[in-house]
Amino acid sequence: MQELRIKELLLRGKPGTDVLVKGWIRTRRDSREFSFLEINDGSCLMNLQVIVSQEMPGFSQVLKLTTGSSLEVRGKLVQSPGKGQAVELHAESVVVHGIANPDFPLQKKKHSFEFLRQIAHLRPRTNTLGAVARLRSSLSFAVHSFFQERGFFYVQTPIITTSDCEGAGEMFHVTTLDLKNIPRNESGDLDYTQDFFGKPASLTVSGQLEGEAMAMALGRIYTFGPTFRAENSNTPRHLAEFWMIEPEAAFFTLQNDMDLAEEFVRYLCTYVLEKNSDDLSFFNERIDKDLIARLEGIASSPFQRITYTDAMKILEEKNSSFEFPVKWGSDIQSEHERYLSETVFRKPVIVYDYPKEIKAFYMRLNEDGRTVRAMDVLVPGIGELIGGSEREERYDVLLGRIKELGLNSENYWWYLDLRKYGSAPHAGFGLGFERLLLLVTGMSNIRDVILFPRFPGNAEF
Ligand code: 4AD
C-alpha cells in the first residue's frame, strides 16, 4: 500500500489503487450509513474527501472524531462523483492518533486575522496561513534559484554585530550583563568591557556591510537571513524581525542595480504564477480580486523609473491631499509611495538619486554633491519593497560622510579598510521578504505573512 500526500494523490492518484493517507480532520459530516471526513495534510490547499461506511470495523471510533483530530486512513481511491475533485478515498481502516479537544478554536467558521494572531501556534492549519507558509517556502527556493542561475554566491552574514549598518540606531542590544546590577566605569557610564563581547553588540539591521566585504572577494553575492529593527513602528508594513535578501555585486553601477532589482521582482512573480497557482487562486478569490492580474502585469511589463527630483514635482502638485505635504528634501512616505505606484504609474516605480540628507552614509555621492545614488522600488498596495544603492567606494568621501553624520568612524574601521585595499565600484539592495509576501498574497497586514510575528509589545510563541 502506497503512502501519498494529498497533493500527490489529487494530481496523480489512480482510481482503484490502495493508498494510505495521514492528516487532520477539517470537518466531519454523518449520514445514516456513512461518515464523510474532509482531511487536510498541509501539502496543498485542497482537502481529501474520505468516506467511511458504518460497516467498517471500528466505525464507532470515527463518530468520535472532532475537527482538528489527526488520523491515518487506509483505503481505496474511487473516482469521485462530486464536483471539485477527481478522487475520493473509501476507507478500509482508520487509526486515530490524537483527538482534538472540543474547544479546538479552528472550527468551521470565519475567524478574523486579529483572532488568529493570538493563536499563532494553530493558525498554520487554516487555509490562509497554510497557503502563506507554502508560498514562503516556494519563494525562498525561487530567491536561491534566481541568484544561483546568475552566478551570485550565497553567503551567511552575522546575526550578532557591533556595527550599525543603517546608522539609524534602531538596534536590539545583545548583552549578558546583569541588568539588575549594571557595571559602571569611573565616569559612571555602562562598563561594556565587562560584557560578553567587551563592547556594545546588537542584532543586525542588515547584512550589507559584511556582504560588501564578501563582494570584494567573490564578486557577486547575496544574503538571505533574519534582520532586526527596534523601530517602534506599529504599522501593517513593519516587523521587528523580518527576513531580508541582500545581493551585492562588485563593478555594478546604480543602473545595473536597478536592472537586477527589476529582473528579480519580475522573476519572483513569474515563479509563483507558474508554481503556486492553487494557492494564488485562493488569495485571488478570498483576499484580493485583482491579485493575479496585478502579478501578471508586474511579471510582463517594465517598471517605471524616475529621479527623486522628478517624483517630487509630481507629488508637490498633489500636496493638498497628502497628510504629509512634501518639498525637495522630504522623505517619501508611504502615502506618496503608493500615490506614485498606484495612481500615477499604476505599476512598480523605481525612484533614484535621492537627497543625501535622507539616506544612509554608505551611498555614493553624485557629482552634484546634493544627491546620492540610491534607489527604492515602490510597488502598488505596499509602497517600498526594495531599498538599494551604489556604494561610496572612495575612502576620503566615505570617511567624510561618516563624520558628517556624527557616526563614530572607529566602529567602521574595517568597512573603511575595504576602500583602502583594491576598492571597486559596487552596488546592492535589500528586499524585505515579508513585503514580497504581501505583494504576492494581497494580504494587508505584514503580521499575517510571517508565521510568528515580532512587533512592539509582542514576542509571544
Ligand atoms: O531600505 P532598507 O533599510 O535597506 C537596507 O537595509 C540596506 N542595507 C539594503 C541594502 O542595500 N543591502 O531595507 C531594505 C528593505 C525595505 O525596502 C523593506 O522591504 C524591508 O527591507 N524592511 C522591512 N520589512 C519589514 N519590517 C521592517 N521594519 C522593515 N524595514 C525594512
Coordinates of C-alpha atoms in Angstrom, one line a residue, residues 33-344:
E33 CA -24.8 4.8 6.7
F34 CA -21.7 6.8 6.2
S35 CA -19.4 9.3 7.8
F36 CA -17.8 11.9 5.4
L37 CA -14.4 13.3 6.5
E38 CA -12.6 16.2 5.0
I39 CA -8.9 15.7 5.6
N40 CA -6.0 18.1 5.1
D41 CA -2.4 17.2 5.4
G42 CA -0.8 20.6 4.7
S43 CA 0.7 19.5 1.3
C44 CA -1.8 21.7 -0.5
L45 CA -4.9 23.8 0.0
M46 CA -7.3 21.0 -1.1
N47 CA -8.8 18.5 1.3
L48 CA -9.4 14.9 0.6
Q49 CA -12.9 13.5 1.0
V50 CA -12.8 10.3 2.9
I51 CA -15.9 8.1 3.1
V52 CA -16.3 5.7 6.0
S53 CA -19.0 3.1 5.9
Q54 CA -20.7 2.1 9.1
E55 CA -19.7 -1.5 8.2
M56 CA -16.0 -0.7 8.6
P57 CA -14.7 -2.3 11.8
G58 CA -14.2 0.5 14.4
F59 CA -16.7 2.8 12.9
S60 CA -17.8 3.9 16.3
Q61 CA -14.3 5.5 16.8
V62 CA -14.9 7.6 13.7
L63 CA -18.0 9.1 15.2
K64 CA -15.9 10.5 18.0
L65 CA -13.5 12.3 15.6
T66 CA -13.6 16.1 16.1
T67 CA -12.4 18.9 13.9
G68 CA -8.6 19.1 14.3
S69 CA -8.1 15.4 15.2
S70 CA -5.2 13.6 13.5
L71 CA -5.6 10.2 11.9
E72 CA -4.4 7.8 9.2
V73 CA -6.7 6.2 6.7
R74 CA -6.1 3.1 4.5
G75 CA -8.5 2.6 1.7
K76 CA -9.3 2.5 -2.0
L77 CA -9.3 5.5 -4.3
V78 CA -12.5 5.9 -6.1
Q79 CA -13.5 8.3 -8.9
S80 CA -15.4 11.0 -7.2
P81 CA -19.0 11.6 -8.4
G82 CA -19.0 15.0 -6.8
K83 CA -17.6 18.2 -8.4
G84 CA -14.3 19.7 -7.4
Q85 CA -12.0 16.7 -7.1
A86 CA -11.2 13.7 -9.2
V87 CA -10.9 11.1 -6.5
E88 CA -12.2 10.3 -3.0
L89 CA -11.0 7.7 -0.6
H90 CA -13.2 4.8 0.6
A91 CA -11.8 3.9 4.0
E92 CA -11.0 0.3 4.9
S93 CA -9.3 1.1 8.2
V94 CA -8.8 4.2 10.3
V95 CA -6.2 4.8 13.0
V96 CA -6.7 7.8 15.3
H97 CA -3.6 9.4 16.5
G98 CA -4.9 12.4 18.5
I99 CA -8.4 13.6 19.2
A100 CA -8.7 17.4 19.3
N101 CA -10.4 18.7 22.4
P102 CA -13.9 20.1 21.5
D103 CA -12.6 23.6 22.4
F104 CA -10.2 23.5 19.4
P105 CA -10.5 27.1 18.2
L106 CA -10.4 26.5 14.5
Q107 CA -14.0 25.2 14.0
K108 CA -15.5 25.7 10.5
K109 CA -16.4 29.4 10.6
K110 CA -14.7 32.5 9.6
H111 CA -12.1 33.9 12.0
S112 CA -10.7 37.4 12.0
F113 CA -6.9 37.7 11.4
E114 CA -6.7 39.5 14.7
F115 CA -8.1 36.5 16.5
L116 CA -5.8 34.1 14.5
R117 CA -2.7 36.1 15.5
Q118 CA -3.5 35.2 19.1
I119 CA -3.3 31.5 18.3
A120 CA -0.2 31.7 16.0
H121 CA 0.7 28.1 17.0
L122 CA -2.5 26.8 15.5
R123 CA -3.2 29.2 12.6
P124 CA -0.8 27.4 10.2
R125 CA -3.7 24.9 10.0
T126 CA -6.0 27.5 8.4
N127 CA -6.3 27.8 4.6
T128 CA -4.9 31.3 4.6
L129 CA -1.9 30.8 6.8
G130 CA -1.1 27.4 5.3
A131 CA -1.1 29.0 1.9
V132 CA 1.2 31.8 3.2
A133 CA 3.6 29.2 4.6
R134 CA 3.8 27.2 1.3
L135 CA 4.4 30.5 -0.6
R136 CA 7.2 31.4 1.8
S137 CA 8.8 28.1 1.1
S138 CA 8.4 28.3 -2.6
L139 CA 9.6 31.9 -2.8
S140 CA 12.7 31.1 -0.7
F141 CA 13.6 28.5 -3.2
A142 CA 13.0 30.9 -6.1
V143 CA 15.3 33.5 -4.4
H144 CA 18.1 31.0 -4.4
S145 CA 17.4 29.9 -7.9
F146 CA 17.4 33.4 -9.3
F147 CA 20.8 34.3 -7.8
Q148 CA 22.4 30.9 -8.3
E149 CA 21.4 30.9 -12.0
R150 CA 23.2 34.3 -12.3
G151 CA 26.5 33.4 -10.6
F152 CA 25.8 35.0 -7.3
F153 CA 27.1 33.2 -4.2
Y154 CA 25.0 32.7 -1.1
V155 CA 26.9 34.0 1.9
Q156 CA 25.9 34.0 5.6
T157 CA 26.5 37.2 7.4
P158 CA 26.5 37.5 11.2
I159 CA 23.3 38.0 13.3
I160 CA 25.2 39.5 16.2
T161 CA 27.2 42.5 15.2
T162 CA 29.0 45.6 16.5
S163 CA 28.3 47.8 13.5
D164 CA 25.1 49.7 12.8
C165 CA 24.6 49.3 9.1
E166 CA 21.9 51.9 8.6
G167 CA 23.4 54.3 11.2
A168 CA 19.9 54.8 12.4
G169 CA 20.4 53.4 15.9
E170 CA 17.4 51.1 15.8
M171 CA 19.3 48.1 17.2
F172 CA 18.3 45.5 19.7
H173 CA 21.2 45.2 22.2
V174 CA 22.7 41.9 22.9
T175 CA 24.2 41.5 26.4
T176 CA 24.9 39.1 29.1
L177 CA 25.3 41.8 31.7
D178 CA 23.1 41.5 34.8
L179 CA 20.5 44.2 34.2
K180 CA 19.7 44.4 37.8
N181 CA 23.3 45.1 38.6
I182 CA 24.9 47.0 35.8
P183 CA 28.7 47.6 36.0
R184 CA 29.8 51.2 35.6
N185 CA 33.1 52.7 34.8
E186 CA 34.8 55.6 36.6
S187 CA 32.8 58.2 34.7
G188 CA 29.6 56.4 35.6
D189 CA 28.9 55.0 32.1
L190 CA 28.0 51.4 31.5
D191 CA 31.2 49.4 31.5
Y192 CA 31.0 47.3 28.3
T193 CA 34.4 45.9 28.9
Q194 CA 32.7 43.5 31.3
D195 CA 30.1 42.5 28.8
F196 CA 30.4 39.3 26.7
F197 CA 31.9 40.9 23.6
G198 CA 33.8 43.6 25.5
K199 CA 31.9 46.3 23.6
P200 CA 28.3 47.1 22.7
A201 CA 26.8 44.5 20.4
S202 CA 23.4 44.2 18.7
L203 CA 21.3 42.1 16.5
T204 CA 21.9 43.0 12.8
V205 CA 19.7 45.5 11.0
S206 CA 21.3 44.4 7.7
G207 CA 24.0 42.1 6.4
Q208 CA 25.1 44.6 3.8
L209 CA 28.4 45.8 5.3
E210 CA 29.7 42.2 5.7
G211 CA 28.1 41.5 2.3
E212 CA 30.2 44.2 0.7
A213 CA 33.4 42.6 2.2
M214 CA 32.3 39.3 0.6
A215 CA 31.5 41.0 -2.8
M216 CA 35.1 42.4 -2.8
A217 CA 36.3 38.8 -2.8
L218 CA 33.7 36.7 -4.6
G219 CA 32.4 39.4 -7.0
R220 CA 28.7 38.7 -6.7
I221 CA 27.0 37.5 -3.5
Y222 CA 23.6 37.5 -1.8
T223 CA 22.4 37.0 1.7
F224 CA 19.1 35.8 2.9
G225 CA 18.6 36.0 6.6
P226 CA 16.7 37.4 9.6
T227 CA 17.0 41.1 10.3
F228 CA 16.0 43.0 13.4
R229 CA 14.8 46.6 13.8
A230 CA 13.9 48.1 17.1
E231 CA 11.8 50.8 15.4
N232 CA 8.6 51.5 17.2
S233 CA 6.5 51.3 14.1
N234 CA 3.1 49.9 14.7
T235 CA 2.2 49.7 11.0
P236 CA 0.9 46.9 8.8
R237 CA 4.2 47.1 6.9
H238 CA 6.8 46.9 9.7
L239 CA 8.1 44.0 11.8
A240 CA 10.7 44.0 14.5
E241 CA 12.1 40.7 13.0
F242 CA 11.9 40.2 9.2
W243 CA 13.8 38.4 6.5
M244 CA 15.8 40.3 4.0
I245 CA 17.5 39.3 0.8
E246 CA 20.6 41.4 0.0
P247 CA 22.6 41.0 -3.2
E248 CA 25.9 42.9 -3.5
A249 CA 27.9 43.0 -6.7
A250 CA 31.4 44.3 -7.5
F251 CA 31.7 46.6 -10.5
F252 CA 27.9 47.2 -10.5
T253 CA 26.6 50.7 -11.1
L254 CA 23.3 52.1 -9.9
Q255 CA 21.9 51.3 -13.3
N256 CA 23.0 47.6 -13.1
D257 CA 21.5 47.5 -9.6
M258 CA 18.1 48.8 -10.8
D259 CA 18.1 46.3 -13.6
L260 CA 18.9 43.5 -11.2
A261 CA 16.1 44.5 -8.8
E262 CA 13.6 44.7 -11.6
E263 CA 14.5 41.4 -13.0
F264 CA 14.4 39.8 -9.6
V265 CA 10.9 41.0 -8.7
R266 CA 9.6 40.0 -12.1
Y267 CA 11.2 36.6 -11.8
L268 CA 9.6 36.0 -8.4
C269 CA 6.2 37.0 -9.6
T270 CA 6.5 34.8 -12.7
Y271 CA 7.7 31.9 -10.5
V272 CA 4.7 31.9 -8.2
L273 CA 2.3 32.4 -11.0
E274 CA 3.7 29.2 -12.5
K275 CA 4.4 27.1 -9.5
N276 CA 1.8 28.1 -6.9
S277 CA -1.3 28.6 -8.9
D278 CA -3.7 26.9 -6.5
D279 CA -2.6 29.0 -3.5
L280 CA -2.6 32.2 -5.6
S281 CA -6.1 31.4 -6.9
F282 CA -7.2 31.1 -3.3
F283 CA -5.8 34.5 -2.4
N284 CA -7.3 36.0 -5.6
E285 CA -10.7 34.7 -4.7
R286 CA -10.7 35.3 -0.9
I287 CA -8.3 38.2 -0.3
D288 CA -7.8 40.4 -3.3
K289 CA -9.7 40.0 -6.6
D290 CA -7.1 41.9 -8.6
L291 CA -4.1 39.9 -7.3
I292 CA -3.4 37.6 -10.2
A293 CA -3.9 40.3 -12.8
R294 CA -1.6 42.6 -10.9
L295 CA 1.1 39.9 -10.6
E296 CA 0.8 39.2 -14.3
G297 CA 1.2 42.9 -15.0
I298 CA 4.4 43.1 -12.9
A299 CA 5.8 40.0 -14.5
S300 CA 5.3 41.1 -18.0
S301 CA 6.0 44.9 -18.2
P302 CA 8.9 47.1 -17.4
F303 CA 9.0 49.2 -14.3
Q304 CA 8.8 53.0 -14.4
R305 CA 12.0 54.8 -13.4
I306 CA 12.1 58.3 -12.2
T307 CA 14.5 60.5 -10.3
Y308 CA 13.6 61.7 -6.8
T309 CA 13.6 65.3 -8.1
D310 CA 11.0 64.5 -10.8
A311 CA 9.0 62.4 -8.4
M312 CA 8.9 65.4 -6.1
K313 CA 7.5 67.6 -8.9
I314 CA 4.6 65.2 -9.3
L315 CA 4.0 64.8 -5.6
E316 CA 4.1 68.6 -4.9
E317 CA 1.2 69.1 -7.3
K318 CA -0.9 66.8 -5.1
N319 CA 0.3 68.3 -1.7
S320 CA -3.2 69.5 -0.7
S321 CA -4.4 65.9 -0.5
F322 CA -1.5 64.4 1.5
E323 CA -1.3 64.1 5.2
F324 CA 2.4 65.0 5.0
P325 CA 2.9 67.6 2.2
V326 CA 6.4 67.3 0.5
K327 CA 9.0 69.5 -0.9
W328 CA 12.5 68.7 -2.3
G329 CA 14.4 67.2 0.6
S330 CA 11.4 65.5 2.2
D331 CA 11.3 61.8 2.9
I332 CA 8.9 59.9 0.6
Q333 CA 6.4 58.4 2.9
S334 CA 4.0 55.5 2.5
E335 CA 1.1 57.7 1.1
H336 CA 3.5 59.2 -1.5
E337 CA 4.9 55.9 -2.5
R338 CA 1.5 54.5 -3.0
Y339 CA 0.3 57.5 -4.9
L340 CA 3.2 57.1 -7.4
S341 CA 2.8 53.4 -7.9
E342 CA -1.0 53.0 -7.6
T343 CA -2.4 56.2 -9.1
V344 CA 0.2 57.9 -11.3

